[in-house]
mmCIF file of C-alpha atoms and ligand atoms in Angstrom:
data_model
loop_
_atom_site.group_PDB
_atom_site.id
_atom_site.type_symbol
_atom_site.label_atom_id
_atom_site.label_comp_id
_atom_site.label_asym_id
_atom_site.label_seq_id
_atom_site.Cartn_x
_atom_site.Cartn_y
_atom_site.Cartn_z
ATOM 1 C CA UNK A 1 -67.302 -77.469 17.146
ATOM 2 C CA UNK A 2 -66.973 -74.127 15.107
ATOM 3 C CA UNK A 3 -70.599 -72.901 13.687
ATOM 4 C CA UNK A 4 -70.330 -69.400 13.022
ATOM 5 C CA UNK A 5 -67.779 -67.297 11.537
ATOM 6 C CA UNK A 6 -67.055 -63.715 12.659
ATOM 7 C CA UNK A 7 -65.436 -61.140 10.728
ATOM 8 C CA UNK A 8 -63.742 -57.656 11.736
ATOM 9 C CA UNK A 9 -64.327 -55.366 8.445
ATOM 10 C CA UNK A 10 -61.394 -52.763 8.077
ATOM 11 C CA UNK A 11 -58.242 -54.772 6.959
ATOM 12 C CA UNK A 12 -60.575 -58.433 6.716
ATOM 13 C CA UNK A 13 -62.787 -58.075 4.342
ATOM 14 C CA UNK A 14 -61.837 -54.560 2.658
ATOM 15 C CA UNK A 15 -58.983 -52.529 2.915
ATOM 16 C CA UNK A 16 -59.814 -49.139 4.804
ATOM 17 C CA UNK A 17 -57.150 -49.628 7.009
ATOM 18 C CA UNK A 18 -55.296 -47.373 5.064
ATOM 19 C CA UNK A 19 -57.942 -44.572 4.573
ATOM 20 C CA UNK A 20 -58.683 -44.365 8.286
ATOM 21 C CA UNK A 21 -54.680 -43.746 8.480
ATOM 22 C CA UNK A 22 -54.714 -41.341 6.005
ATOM 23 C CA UNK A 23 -57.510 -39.432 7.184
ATOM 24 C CA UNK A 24 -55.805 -39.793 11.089
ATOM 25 C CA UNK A 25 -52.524 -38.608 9.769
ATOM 26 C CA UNK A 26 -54.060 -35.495 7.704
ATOM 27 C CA UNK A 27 -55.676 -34.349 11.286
ATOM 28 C CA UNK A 28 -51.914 -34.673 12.888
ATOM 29 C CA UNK A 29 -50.218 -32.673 10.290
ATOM 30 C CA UNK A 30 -52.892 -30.074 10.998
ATOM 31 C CA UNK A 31 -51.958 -29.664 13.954
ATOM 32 C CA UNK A 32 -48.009 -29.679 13.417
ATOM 33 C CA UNK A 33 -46.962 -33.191 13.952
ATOM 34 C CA UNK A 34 -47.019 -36.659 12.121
ATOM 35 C CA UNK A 35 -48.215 -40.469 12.905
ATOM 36 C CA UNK A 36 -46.037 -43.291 11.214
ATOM 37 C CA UNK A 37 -47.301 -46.862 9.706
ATOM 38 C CA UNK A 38 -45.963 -48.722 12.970
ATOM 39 C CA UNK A 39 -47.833 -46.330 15.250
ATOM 40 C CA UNK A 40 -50.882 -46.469 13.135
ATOM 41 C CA UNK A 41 -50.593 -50.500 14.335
ATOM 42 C CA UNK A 42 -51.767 -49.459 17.628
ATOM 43 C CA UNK A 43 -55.045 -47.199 16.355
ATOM 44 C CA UNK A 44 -56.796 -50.660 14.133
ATOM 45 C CA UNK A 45 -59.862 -51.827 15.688
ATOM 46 C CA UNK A 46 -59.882 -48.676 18.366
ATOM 47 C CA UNK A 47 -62.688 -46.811 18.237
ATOM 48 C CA UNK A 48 -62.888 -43.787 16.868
ATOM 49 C CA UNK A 49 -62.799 -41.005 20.072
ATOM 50 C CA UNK A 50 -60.311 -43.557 21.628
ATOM 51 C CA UNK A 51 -58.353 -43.320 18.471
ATOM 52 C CA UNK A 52 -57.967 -40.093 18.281
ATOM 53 C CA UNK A 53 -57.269 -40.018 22.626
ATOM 54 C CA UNK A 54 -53.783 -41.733 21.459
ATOM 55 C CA UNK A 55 -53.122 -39.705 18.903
ATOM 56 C CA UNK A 56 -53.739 -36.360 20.957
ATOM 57 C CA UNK A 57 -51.369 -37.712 23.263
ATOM 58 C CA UNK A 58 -48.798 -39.088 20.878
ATOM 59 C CA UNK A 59 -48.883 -35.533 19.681
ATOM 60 C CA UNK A 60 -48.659 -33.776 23.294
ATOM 61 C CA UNK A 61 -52.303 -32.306 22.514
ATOM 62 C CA UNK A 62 -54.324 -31.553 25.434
ATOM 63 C CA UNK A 63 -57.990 -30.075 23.767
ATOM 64 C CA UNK A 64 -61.634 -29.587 25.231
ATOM 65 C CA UNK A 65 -63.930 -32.211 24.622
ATOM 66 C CA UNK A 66 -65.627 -29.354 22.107
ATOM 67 C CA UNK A 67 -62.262 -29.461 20.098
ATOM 68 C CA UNK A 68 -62.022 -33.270 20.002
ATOM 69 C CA UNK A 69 -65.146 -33.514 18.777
ATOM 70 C CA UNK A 70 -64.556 -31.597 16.286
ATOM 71 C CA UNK A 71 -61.667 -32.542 14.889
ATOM 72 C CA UNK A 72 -63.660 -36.432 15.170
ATOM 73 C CA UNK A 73 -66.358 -35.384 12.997
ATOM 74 C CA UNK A 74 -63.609 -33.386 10.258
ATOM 75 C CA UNK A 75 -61.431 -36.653 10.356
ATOM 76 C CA UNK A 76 -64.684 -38.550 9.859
ATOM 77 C CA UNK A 77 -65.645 -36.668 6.592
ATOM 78 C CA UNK A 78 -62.365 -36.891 5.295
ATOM 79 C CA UNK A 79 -62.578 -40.853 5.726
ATOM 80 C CA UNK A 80 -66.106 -40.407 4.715
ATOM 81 C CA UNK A 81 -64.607 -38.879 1.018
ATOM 82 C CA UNK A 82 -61.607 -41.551 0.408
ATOM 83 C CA UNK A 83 -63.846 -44.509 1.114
ATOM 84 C CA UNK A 84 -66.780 -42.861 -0.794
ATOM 85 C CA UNK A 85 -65.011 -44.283 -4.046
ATOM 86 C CA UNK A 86 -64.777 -47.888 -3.143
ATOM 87 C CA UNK A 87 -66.066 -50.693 -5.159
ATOM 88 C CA UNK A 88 -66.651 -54.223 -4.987
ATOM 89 C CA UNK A 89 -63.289 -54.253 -6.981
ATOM 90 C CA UNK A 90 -62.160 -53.307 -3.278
ATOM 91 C CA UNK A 91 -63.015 -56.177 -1.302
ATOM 92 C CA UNK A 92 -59.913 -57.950 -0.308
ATOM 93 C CA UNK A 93 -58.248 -61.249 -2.114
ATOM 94 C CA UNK A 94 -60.037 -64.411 -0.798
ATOM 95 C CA UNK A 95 -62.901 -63.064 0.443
ATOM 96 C CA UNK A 96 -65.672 -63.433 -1.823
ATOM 97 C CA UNK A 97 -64.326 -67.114 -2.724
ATOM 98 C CA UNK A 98 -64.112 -67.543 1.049
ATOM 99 C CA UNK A 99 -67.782 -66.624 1.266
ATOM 100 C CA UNK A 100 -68.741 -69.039 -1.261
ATOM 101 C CA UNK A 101 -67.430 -71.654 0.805
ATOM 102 C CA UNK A 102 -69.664 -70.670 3.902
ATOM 103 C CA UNK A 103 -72.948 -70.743 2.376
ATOM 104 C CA UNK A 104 -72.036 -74.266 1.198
ATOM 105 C CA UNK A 105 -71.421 -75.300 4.158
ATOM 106 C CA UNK A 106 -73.733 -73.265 5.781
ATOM 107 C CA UNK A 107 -71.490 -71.869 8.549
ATOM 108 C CA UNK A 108 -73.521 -68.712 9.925
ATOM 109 C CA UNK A 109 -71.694 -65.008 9.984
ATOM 110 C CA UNK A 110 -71.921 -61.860 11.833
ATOM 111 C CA UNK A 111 -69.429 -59.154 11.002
ATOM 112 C CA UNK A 112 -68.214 -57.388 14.326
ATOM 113 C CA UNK A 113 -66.784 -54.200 13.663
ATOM 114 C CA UNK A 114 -66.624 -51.020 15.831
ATOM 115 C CA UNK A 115 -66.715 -48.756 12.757
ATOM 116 C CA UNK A 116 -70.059 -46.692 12.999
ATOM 117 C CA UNK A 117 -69.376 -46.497 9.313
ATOM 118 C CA UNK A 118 -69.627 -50.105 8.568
ATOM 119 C CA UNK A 119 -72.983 -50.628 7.077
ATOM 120 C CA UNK A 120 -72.230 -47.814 4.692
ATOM 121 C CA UNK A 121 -68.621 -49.681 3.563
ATOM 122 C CA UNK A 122 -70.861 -53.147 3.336
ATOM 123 C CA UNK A 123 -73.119 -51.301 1.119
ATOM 124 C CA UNK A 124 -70.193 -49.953 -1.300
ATOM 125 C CA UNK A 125 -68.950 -52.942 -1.655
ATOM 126 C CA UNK A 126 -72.032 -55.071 -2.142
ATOM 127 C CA UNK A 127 -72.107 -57.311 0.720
ATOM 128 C CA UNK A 128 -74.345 -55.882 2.758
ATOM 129 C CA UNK A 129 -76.298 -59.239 2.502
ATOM 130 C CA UNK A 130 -73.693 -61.206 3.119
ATOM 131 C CA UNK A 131 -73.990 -61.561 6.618
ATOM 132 C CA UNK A 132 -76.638 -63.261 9.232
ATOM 133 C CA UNK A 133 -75.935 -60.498 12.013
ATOM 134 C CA UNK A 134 -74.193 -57.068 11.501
ATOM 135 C CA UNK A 135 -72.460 -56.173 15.111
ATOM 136 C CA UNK A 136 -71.018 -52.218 14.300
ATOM 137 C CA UNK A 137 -70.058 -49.155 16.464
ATOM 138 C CA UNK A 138 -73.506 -47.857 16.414
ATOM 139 C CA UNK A 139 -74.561 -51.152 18.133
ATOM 140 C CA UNK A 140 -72.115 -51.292 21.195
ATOM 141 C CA UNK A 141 -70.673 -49.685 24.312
ATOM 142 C CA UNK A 142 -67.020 -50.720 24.464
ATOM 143 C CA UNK A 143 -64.996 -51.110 21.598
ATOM 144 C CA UNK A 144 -62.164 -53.872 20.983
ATOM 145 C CA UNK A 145 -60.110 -55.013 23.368
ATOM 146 C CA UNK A 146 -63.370 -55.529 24.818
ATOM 147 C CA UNK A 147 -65.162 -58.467 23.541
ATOM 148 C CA UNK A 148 -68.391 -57.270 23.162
ATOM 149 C CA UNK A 149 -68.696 -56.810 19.863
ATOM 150 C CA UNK A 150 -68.279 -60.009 19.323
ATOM 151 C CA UNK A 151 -70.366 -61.922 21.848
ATOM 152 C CA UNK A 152 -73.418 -59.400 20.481
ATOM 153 C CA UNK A 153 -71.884 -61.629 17.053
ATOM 154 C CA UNK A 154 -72.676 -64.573 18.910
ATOM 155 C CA UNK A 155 -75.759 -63.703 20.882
ATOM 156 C CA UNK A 156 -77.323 -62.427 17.435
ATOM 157 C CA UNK A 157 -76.204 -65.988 15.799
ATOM 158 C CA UNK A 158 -77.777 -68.004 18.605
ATOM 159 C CA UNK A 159 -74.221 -70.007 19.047
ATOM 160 C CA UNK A 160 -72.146 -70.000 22.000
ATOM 161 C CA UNK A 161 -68.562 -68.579 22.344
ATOM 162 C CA UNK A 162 -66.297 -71.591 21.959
ATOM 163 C CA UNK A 163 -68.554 -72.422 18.374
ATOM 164 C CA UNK A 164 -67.318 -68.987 17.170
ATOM 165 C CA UNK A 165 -64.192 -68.258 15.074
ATOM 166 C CA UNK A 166 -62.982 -64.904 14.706
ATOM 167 C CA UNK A 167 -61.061 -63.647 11.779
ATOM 168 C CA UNK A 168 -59.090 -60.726 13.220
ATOM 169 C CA UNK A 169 -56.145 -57.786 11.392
ATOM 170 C CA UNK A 170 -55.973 -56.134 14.593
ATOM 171 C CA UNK A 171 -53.764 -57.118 17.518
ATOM 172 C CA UNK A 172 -56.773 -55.355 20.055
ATOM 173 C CA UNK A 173 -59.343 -57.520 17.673
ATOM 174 C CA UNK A 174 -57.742 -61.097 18.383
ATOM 175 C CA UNK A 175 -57.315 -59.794 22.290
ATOM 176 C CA UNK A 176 -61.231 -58.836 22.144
ATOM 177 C CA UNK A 177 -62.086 -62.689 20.450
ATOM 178 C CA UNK A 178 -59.781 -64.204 23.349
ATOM 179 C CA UNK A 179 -61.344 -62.434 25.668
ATOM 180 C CA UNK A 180 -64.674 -63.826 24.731
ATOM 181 C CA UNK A 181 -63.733 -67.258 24.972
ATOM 182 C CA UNK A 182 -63.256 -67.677 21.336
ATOM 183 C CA UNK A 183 -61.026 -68.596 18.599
ATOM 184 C CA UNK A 184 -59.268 -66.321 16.353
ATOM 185 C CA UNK A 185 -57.344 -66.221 13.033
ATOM 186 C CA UNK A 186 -55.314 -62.990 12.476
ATOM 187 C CA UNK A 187 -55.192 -61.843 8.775
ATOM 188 C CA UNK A 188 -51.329 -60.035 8.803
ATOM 189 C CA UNK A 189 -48.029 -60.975 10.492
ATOM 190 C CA UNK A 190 -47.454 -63.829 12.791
ATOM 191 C CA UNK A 191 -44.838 -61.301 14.604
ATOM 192 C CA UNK A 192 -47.630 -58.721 15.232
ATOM 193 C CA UNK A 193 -50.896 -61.478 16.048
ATOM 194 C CA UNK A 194 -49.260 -63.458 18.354
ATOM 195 C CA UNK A 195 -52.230 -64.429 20.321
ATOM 196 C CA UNK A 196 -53.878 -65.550 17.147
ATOM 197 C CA UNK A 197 -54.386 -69.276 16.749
ATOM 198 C CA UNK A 198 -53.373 -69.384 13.388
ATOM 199 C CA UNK A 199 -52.459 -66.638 10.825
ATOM 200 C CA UNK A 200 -52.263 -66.267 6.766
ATOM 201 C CA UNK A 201 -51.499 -63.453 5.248
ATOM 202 C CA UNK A 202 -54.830 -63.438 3.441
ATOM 203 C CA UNK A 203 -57.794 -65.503 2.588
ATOM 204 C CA UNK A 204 -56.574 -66.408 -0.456
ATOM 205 C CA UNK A 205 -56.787 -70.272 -0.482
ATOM 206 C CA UNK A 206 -57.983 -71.038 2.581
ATOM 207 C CA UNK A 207 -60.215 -74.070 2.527
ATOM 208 C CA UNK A 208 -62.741 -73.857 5.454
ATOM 209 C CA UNK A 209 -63.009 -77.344 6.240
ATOM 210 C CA UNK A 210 -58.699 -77.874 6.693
ATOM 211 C CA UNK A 211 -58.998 -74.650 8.702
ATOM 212 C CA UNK A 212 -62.347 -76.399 11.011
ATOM 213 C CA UNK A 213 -60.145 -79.227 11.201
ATOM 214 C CA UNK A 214 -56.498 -77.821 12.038
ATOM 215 C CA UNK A 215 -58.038 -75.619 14.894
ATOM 216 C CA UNK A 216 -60.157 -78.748 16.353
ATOM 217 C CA UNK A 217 -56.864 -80.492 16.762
HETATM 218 C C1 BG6 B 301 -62.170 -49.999 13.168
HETATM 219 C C2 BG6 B 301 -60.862 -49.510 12.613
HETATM 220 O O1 BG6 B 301 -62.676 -51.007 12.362
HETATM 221 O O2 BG6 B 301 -63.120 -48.938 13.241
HETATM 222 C C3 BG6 B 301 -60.370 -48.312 13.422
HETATM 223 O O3 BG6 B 301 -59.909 -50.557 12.659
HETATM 224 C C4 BG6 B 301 -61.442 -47.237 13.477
HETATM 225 O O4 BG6 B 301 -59.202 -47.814 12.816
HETATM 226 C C5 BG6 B 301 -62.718 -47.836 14.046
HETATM 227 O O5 BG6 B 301 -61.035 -46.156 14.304
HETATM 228 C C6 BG6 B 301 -63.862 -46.817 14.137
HETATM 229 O O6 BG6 B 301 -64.267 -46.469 12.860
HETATM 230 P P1 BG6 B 301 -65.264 -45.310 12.497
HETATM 231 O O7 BG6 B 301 -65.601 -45.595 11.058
HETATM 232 O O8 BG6 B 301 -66.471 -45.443 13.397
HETATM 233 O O9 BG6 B 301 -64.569 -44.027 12.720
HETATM 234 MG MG1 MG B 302 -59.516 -54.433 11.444
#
């Protein structure tokens, strides 16, 4: 029996997917190489130091930990600047209708992100209420594949694994849900989310008792 909905923030609810590429693929042209769309696929839900780990070595790059940091906290303000402009208006199709439907039916939530930046984001875009728990970077030691983040989600909710459903755009995210004993829908392509138990391209639509009942079957 599902009873609590958990939701990964960048490419779920808003789109900053695309800034955090941006602002990763700024920091590789600085220093004299580029990241493409399909690699950026392997960077969502990774935290940030990790992130950047990958990229170093998609790039060759071996750097002090000094330097790393660094070039963390620069690619942090210049995420910090392109998301500093979001609005409401940015919160992804679905969502807010989607959320309508979970108060009604009073289905708990936790968002479980491993952004440090997510309260800020929630904040932007108004939902900061919108949630029973908020699970972000700042509050965990392991980021996705791991499933902490979401069994803090869960702990926080007072429900057990199995009565969680994860909503996932990240192929690490669904792995970290799985690994936690839980369910997960991936928001993107079945080709990429595989592991996902279902996926739609959105949350446009979706009708939360259908979904409750197609993933009890
Ligand atoms: C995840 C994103 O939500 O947060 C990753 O999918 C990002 O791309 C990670 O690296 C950490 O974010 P932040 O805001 O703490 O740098
Ligand atoms: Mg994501």
């Amino acid at each position: 029996m599902i009873k609590a909905f958990l939701f990964d923030l960048d490419g779920v609810i808003v789109d900053t997917a695309i800034y955090h590429y941006q602002a990763w693929r700024q920091m590789a042209n600085d220093l004299g190489f580029d990241i493409t769309e399909e690699f950026n696929e392997k960077l969502k839900g990774i935290s940030r130091m990790e992130s950047l780990d990958i990229i170093l070595q998609h790039g060759h790059l071996q750097l002090s930990e000094e330097r790393k940091n660094e070039l963390a906290t620069r690619k942090n303000e210049n995420y910090l600047q392109l998301v500093s402009k979001m609005t409401p208006a940015d919160i992804l199709p679905g969502v807010t209708d989607f959320f309508t439907q979970l108060k009604k039916n009073n289905i708990k939530t936790a968002l479980g992100s491993v952004s440090k930046n997510a309260g800020l984001i929630l904040e932007r875009i108004g939902m900061l209420n919108d949630f029973d728990a908020i699970i972000d970077g700042n509050k965990i030691a392991k980021g996705k594949p791991d499933p902490e983040v979401f069994l803090k989600g869960a702990e926080e909710l007072e429900v057990s694994p199995a009565e969680c459903l994860v909503f996932e755009d990240a192929v690490a995210g669904v792995e970290a849900a799985k690994a936690g004993g839980m369910k997960a829908v991936g928001i993107g392509k079945k080709e990429v989310l595989t592991k996902a138990d279902l996926v739609f391209e959105n949350l446009v639509g979706v009708d939360i008792r259908v979904l409750i009942d197609d993933l009890n079957r």
